CSV table of N, CA, C and O in Angstrom, one decimal:
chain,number,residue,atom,x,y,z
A,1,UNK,N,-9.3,-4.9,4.0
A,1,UNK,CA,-8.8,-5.7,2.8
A,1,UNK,C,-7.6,-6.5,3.2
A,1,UNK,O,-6.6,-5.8,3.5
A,2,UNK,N,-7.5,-7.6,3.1
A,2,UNK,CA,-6.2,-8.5,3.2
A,2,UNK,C,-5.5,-8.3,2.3
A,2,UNK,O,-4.3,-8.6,2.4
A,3,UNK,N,-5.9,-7.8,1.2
A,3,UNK,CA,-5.0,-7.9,0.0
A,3,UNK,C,-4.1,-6.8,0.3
A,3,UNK,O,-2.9,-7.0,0.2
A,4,UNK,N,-4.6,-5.9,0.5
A,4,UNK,CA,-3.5,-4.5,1.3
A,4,UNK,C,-2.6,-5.2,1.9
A,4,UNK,O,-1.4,-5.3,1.6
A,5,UNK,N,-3.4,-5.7,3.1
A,5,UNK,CA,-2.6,-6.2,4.3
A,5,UNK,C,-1.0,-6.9,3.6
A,5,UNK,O,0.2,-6.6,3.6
A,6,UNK,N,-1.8,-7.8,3.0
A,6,UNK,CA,-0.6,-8.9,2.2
A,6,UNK,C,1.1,-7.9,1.6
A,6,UNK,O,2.3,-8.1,1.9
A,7,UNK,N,0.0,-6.8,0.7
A,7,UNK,CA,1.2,-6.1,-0.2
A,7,UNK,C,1.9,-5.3,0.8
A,7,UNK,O,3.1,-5.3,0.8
A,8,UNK,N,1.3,-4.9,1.6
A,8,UNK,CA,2.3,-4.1,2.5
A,8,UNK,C,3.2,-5.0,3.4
A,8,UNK,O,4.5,-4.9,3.5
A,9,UNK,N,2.6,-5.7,4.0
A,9,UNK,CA,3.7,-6.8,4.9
A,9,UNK,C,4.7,-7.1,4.1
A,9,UNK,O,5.8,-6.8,4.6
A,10,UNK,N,4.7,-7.8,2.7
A,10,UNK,CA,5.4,-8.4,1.6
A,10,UNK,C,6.7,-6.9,1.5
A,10,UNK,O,7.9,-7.1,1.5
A,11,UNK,N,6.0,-5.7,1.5
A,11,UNK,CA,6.7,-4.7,1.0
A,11,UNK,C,8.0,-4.2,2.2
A,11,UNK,O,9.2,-3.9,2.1
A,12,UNK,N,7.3,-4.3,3.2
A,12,UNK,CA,8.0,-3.8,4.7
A,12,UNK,C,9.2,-5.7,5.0
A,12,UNK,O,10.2,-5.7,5.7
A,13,UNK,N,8.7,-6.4,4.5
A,13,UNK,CA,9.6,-8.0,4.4
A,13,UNK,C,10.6,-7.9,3.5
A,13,UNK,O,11.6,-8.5,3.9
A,14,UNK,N,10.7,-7.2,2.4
A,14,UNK,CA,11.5,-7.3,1.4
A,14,UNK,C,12.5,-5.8,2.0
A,14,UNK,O,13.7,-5.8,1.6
A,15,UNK,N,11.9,-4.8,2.8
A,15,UNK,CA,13.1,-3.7,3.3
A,15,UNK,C,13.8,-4.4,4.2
A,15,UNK,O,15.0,-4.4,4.2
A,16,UNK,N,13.3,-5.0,4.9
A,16,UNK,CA,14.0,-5.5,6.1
A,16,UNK,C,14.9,-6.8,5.5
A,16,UNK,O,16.0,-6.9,6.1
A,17,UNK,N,14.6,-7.9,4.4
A,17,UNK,CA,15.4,-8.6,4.6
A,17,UNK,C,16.6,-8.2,3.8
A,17,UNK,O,17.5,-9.0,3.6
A,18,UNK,N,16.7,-7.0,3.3
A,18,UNK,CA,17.7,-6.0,2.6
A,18,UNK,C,18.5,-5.2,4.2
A,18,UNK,O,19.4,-4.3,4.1
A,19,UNK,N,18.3,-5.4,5.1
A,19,UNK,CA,18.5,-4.9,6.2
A,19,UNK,C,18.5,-3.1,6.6
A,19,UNK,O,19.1,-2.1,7.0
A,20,UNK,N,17.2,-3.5,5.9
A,20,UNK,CA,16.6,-1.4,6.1
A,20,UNK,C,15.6,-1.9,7.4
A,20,UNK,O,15.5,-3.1,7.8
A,21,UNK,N,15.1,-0.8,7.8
A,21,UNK,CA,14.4,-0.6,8.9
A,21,UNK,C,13.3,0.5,8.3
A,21,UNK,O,13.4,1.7,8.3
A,22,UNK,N,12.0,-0.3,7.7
A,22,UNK,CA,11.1,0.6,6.9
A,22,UNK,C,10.3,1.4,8.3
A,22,UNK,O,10.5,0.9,9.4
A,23,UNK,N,9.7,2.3,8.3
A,23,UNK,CA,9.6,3.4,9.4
A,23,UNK,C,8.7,3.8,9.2
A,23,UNK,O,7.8,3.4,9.9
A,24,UNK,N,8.3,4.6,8.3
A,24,UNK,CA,7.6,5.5,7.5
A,24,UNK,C,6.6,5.3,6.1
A,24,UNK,O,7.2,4.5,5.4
A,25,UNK,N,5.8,5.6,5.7
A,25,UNK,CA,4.7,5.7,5.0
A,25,UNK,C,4.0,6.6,4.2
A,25,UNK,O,2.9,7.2,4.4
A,26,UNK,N,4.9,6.8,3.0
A,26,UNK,CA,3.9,7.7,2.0
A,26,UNK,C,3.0,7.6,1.3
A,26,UNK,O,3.2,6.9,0.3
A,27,UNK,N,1.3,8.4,1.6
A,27,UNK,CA,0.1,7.1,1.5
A,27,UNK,C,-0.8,8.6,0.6
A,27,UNK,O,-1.0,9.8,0.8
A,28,UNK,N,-1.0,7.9,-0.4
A,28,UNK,CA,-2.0,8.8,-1.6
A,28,UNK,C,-3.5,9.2,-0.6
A,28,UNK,O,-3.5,8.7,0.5
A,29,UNK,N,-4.3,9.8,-0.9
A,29,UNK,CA,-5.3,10.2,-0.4
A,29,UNK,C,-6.4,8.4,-0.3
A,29,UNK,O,-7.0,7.7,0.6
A,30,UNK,N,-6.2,8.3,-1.7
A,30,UNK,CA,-7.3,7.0,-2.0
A,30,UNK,C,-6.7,5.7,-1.3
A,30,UNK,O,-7.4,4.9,-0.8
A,31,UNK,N,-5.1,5.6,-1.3
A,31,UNK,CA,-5.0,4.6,-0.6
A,31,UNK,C,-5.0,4.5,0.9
A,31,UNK,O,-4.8,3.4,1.4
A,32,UNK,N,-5.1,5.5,1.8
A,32,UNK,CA,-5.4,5.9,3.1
A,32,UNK,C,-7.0,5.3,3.4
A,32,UNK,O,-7.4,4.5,4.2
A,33,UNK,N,-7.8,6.4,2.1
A,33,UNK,CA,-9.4,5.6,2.3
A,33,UNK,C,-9.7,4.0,2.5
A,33,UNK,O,-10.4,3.5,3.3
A,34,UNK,N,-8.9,3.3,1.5
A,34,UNK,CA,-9.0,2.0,1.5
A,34,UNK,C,-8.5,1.1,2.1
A,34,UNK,O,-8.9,-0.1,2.3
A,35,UNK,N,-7.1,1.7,2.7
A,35,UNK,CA,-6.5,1.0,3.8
A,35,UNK,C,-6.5,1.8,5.1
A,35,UNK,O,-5.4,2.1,5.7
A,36,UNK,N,-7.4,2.2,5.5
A,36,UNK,CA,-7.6,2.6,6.8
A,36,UNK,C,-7.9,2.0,8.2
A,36,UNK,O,-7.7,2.4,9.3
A,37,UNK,N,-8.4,0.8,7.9
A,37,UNK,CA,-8.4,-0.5,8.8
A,37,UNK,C,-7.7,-1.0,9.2
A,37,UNK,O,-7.8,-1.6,10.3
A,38,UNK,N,-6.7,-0.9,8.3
A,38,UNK,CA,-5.0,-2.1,8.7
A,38,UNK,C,-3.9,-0.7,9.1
A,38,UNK,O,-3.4,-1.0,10.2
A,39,UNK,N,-3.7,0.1,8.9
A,39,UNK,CA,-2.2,1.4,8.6
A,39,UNK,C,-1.9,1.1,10.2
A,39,UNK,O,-0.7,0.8,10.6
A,40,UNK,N,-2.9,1.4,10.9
A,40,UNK,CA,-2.1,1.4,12.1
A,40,UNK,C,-2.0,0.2,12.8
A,40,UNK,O,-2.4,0.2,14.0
A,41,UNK,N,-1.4,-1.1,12.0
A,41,UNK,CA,-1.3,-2.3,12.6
A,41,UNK,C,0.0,-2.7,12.1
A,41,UNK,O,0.6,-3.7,12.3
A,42,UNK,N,0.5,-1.4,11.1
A,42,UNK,CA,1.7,-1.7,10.7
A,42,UNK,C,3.5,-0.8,11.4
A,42,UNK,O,4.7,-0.8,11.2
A,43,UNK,N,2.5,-0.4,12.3
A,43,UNK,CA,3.5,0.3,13.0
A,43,UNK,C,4.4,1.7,12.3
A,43,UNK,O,5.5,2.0,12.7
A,44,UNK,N,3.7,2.2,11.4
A,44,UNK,CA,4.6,3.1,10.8
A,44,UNK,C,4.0,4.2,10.9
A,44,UNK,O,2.8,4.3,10.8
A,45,UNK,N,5.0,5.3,11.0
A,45,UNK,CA,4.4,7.0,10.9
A,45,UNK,C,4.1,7.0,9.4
A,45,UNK,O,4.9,6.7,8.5
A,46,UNK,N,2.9,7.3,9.2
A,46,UNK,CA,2.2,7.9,7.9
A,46,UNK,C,2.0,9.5,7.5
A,46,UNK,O,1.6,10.4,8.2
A,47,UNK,N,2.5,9.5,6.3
A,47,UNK,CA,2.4,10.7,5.7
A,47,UNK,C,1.5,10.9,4.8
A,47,UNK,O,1.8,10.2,3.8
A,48,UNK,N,0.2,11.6,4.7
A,48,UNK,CA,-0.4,11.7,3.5
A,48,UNK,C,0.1,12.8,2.3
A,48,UNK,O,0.2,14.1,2.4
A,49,UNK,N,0.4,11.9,1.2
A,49,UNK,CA,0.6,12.9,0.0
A,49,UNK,C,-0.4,13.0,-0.7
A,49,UNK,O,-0.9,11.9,-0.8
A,50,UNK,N,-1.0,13.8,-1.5
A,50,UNK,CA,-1.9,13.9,-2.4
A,50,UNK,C,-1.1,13.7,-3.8
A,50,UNK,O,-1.6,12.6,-4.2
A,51,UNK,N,-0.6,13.9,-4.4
A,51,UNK,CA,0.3,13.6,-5.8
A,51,UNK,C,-0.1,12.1,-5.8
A,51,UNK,O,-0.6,11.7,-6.8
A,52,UNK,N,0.3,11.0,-4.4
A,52,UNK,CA,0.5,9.4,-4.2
A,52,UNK,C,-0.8,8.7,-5.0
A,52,UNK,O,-0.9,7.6,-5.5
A,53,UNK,N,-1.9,9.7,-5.0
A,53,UNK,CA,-3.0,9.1,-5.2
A,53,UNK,C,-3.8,7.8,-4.8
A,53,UNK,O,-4.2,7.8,-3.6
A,54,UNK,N,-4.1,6.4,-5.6
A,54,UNK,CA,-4.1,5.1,-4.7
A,54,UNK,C,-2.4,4.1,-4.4
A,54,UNK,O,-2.1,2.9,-4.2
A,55,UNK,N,-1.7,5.1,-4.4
A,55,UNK,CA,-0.7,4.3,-3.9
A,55,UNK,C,-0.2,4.6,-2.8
A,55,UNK,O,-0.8,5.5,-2.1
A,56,UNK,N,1.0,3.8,-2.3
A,56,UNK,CA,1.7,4.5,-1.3
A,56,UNK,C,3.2,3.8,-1.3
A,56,UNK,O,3.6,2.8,-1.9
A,57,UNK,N,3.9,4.6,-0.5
A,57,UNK,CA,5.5,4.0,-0.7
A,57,UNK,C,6.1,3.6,1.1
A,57,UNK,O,5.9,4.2,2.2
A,58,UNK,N,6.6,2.7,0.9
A,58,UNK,CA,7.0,2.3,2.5
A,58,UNK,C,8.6,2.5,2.3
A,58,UNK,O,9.0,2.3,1.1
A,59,UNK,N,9.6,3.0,3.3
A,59,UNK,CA,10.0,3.0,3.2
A,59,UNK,C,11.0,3.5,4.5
A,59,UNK,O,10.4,4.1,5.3
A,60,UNK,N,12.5,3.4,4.7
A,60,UNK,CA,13.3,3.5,5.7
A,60,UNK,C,14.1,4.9,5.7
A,60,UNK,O,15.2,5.2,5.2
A,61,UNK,N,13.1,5.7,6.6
A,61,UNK,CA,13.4,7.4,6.7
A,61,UNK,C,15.1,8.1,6.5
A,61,UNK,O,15.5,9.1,5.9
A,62,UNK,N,15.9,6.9,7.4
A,62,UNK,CA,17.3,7.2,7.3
A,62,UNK,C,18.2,7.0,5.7
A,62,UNK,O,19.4,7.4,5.3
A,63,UNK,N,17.3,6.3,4.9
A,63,UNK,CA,17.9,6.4,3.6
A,63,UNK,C,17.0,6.8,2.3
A,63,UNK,O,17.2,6.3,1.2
A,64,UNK,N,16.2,7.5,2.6
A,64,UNK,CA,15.0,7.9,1.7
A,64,UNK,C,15.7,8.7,0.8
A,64,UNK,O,16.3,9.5,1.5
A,65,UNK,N,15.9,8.8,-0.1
A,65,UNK,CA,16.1,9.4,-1.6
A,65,UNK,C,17.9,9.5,-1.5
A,65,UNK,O,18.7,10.1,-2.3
A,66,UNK,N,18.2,8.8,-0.5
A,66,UNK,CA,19.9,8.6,-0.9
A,66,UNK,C,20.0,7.3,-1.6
A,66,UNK,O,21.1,7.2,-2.2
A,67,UNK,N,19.2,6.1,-1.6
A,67,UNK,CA,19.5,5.0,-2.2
A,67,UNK,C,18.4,4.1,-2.6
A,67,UNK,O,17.6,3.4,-1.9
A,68,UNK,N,18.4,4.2,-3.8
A,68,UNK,CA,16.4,3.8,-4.6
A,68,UNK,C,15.9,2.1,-4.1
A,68,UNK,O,14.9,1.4,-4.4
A,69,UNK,N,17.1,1.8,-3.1
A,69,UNK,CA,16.6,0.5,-2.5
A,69,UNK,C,16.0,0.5,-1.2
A,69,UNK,O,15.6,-0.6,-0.5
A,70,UNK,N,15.7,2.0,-0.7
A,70,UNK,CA,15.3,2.4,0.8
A,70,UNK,C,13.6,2.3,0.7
A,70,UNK,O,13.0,2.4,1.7
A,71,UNK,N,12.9,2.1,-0.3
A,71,UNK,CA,11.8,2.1,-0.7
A,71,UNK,C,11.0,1.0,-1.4
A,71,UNK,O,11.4,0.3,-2.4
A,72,UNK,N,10.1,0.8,-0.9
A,72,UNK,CA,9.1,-0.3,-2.3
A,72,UNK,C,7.4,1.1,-2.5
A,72,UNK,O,7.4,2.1,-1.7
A,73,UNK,N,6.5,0.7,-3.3
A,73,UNK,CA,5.8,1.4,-3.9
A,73,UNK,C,4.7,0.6,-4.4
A,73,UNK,O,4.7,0.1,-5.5
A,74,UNK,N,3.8,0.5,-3.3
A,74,UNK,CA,2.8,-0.3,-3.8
A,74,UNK,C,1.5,0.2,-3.9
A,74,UNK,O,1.4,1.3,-3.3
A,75,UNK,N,0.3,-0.1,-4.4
A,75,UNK,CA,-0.7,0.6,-4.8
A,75,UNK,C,-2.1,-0.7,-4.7
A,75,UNK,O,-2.0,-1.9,-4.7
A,76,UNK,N,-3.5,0.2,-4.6
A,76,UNK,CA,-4.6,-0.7,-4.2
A,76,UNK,C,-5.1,-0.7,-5.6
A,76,UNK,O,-5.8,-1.7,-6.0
A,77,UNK,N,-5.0,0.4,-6.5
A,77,UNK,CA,-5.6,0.4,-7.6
A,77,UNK,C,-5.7,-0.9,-8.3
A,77,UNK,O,-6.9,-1.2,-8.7
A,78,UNK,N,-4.8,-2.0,-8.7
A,78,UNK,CA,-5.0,-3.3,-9.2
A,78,UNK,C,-6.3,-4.2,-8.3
A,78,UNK,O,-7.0,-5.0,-9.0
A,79,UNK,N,-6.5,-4.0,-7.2
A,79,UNK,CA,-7.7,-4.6,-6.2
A,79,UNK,C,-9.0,-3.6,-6.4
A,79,UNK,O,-10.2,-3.9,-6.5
A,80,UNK,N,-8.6,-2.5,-6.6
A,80,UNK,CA,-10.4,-1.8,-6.9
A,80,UNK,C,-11.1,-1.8,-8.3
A,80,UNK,O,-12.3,-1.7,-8.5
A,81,UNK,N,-9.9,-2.1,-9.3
A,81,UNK,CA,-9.9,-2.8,-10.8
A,81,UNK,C,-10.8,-4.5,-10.4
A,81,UNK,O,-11.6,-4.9,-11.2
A,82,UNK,N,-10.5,-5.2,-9.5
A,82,UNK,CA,-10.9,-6.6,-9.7
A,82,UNK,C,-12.1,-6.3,-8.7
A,82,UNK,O,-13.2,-6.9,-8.9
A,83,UNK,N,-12.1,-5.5,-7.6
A,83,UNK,CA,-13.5,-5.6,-6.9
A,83,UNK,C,-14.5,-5.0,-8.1
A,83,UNK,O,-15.7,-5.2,-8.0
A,84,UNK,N,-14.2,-4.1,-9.3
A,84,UNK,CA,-15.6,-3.5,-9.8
A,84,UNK,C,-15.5,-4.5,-10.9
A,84,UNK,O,-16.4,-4.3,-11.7
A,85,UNK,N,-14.5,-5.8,-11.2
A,85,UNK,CA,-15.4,-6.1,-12.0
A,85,UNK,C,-16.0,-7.3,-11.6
A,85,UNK,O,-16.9,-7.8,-12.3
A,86,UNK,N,-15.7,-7.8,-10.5
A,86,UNK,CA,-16.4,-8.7,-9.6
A,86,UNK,C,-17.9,-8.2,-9.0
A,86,UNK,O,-18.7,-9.0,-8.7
A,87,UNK,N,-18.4,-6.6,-8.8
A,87,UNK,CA,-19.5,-6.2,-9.0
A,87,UNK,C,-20.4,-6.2,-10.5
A,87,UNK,O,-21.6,-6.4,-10.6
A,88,UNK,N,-19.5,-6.0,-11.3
A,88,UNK,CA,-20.4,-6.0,-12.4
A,88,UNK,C,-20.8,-7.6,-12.7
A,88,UNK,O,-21.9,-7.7,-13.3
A,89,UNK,N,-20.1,-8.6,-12.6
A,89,UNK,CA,-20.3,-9.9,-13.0
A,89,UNK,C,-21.9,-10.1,-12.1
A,89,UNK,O,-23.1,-10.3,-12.6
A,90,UNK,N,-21.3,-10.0,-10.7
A,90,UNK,CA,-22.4,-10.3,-9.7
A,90,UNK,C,-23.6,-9.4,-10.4
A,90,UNK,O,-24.6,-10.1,-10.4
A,91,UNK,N,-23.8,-8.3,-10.8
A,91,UNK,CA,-24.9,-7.4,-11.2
A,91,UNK,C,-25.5,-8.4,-12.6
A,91,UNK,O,-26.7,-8.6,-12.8
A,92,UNK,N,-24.8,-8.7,-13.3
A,92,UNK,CA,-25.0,-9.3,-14.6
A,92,UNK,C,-25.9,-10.2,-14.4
A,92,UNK,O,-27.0,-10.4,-15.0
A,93,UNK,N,-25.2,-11.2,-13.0
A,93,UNK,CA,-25.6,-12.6,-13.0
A,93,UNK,C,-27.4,-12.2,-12.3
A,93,UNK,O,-27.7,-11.3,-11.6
A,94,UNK,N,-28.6,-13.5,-13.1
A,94,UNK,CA,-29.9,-13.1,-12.4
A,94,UNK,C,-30.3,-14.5,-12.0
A,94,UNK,O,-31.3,-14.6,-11.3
């Protein structure tokens, strides 16, 4: 999915041009299934949480929960929302 691809680059762009060094990856069960194609193209140690569900959070290990700017939090669920209803249109259509 590029659209992954997109939100995560965008996400790991906006740590760095804050001058963090994003590292790490807290990845929900569902968003691991869905982006399992791209994760290791992004260079980061991944962690699976289950709580994350289809989200996941990127973010820079050396300031993780000392400063709520060490993180972004993005999620696929808005794209599996438009892929089902882009199946149902196509199912509709005869």
């Amino acid at each position: 999915m590029n659209e992954i691809r997109d939100i995560v680059e965008k996400a790991i762009k906006e740590l760095e041009e804050e001058g963090l060094e994003p590292d790490i990856m807290l990845a929900g069960p569902g968003f691991i299934e869905h982006a399992k194609d791209v994760l290791s193209s992004f260079g980061l140690r991944i962690y699976r949480i289950e709580e994350l569900g289809y989200d996941a959070v990127i973010a820079d290990s050396k300031f993780l929960g000392q400063i709520k700017r060490a993180s972004r939090r993005v999620s696929v669920e808005p794209f599996l929302s438009e892929k089902h209803m882009w199946e149902e249109i196509e199912r509709l259509e005869v």
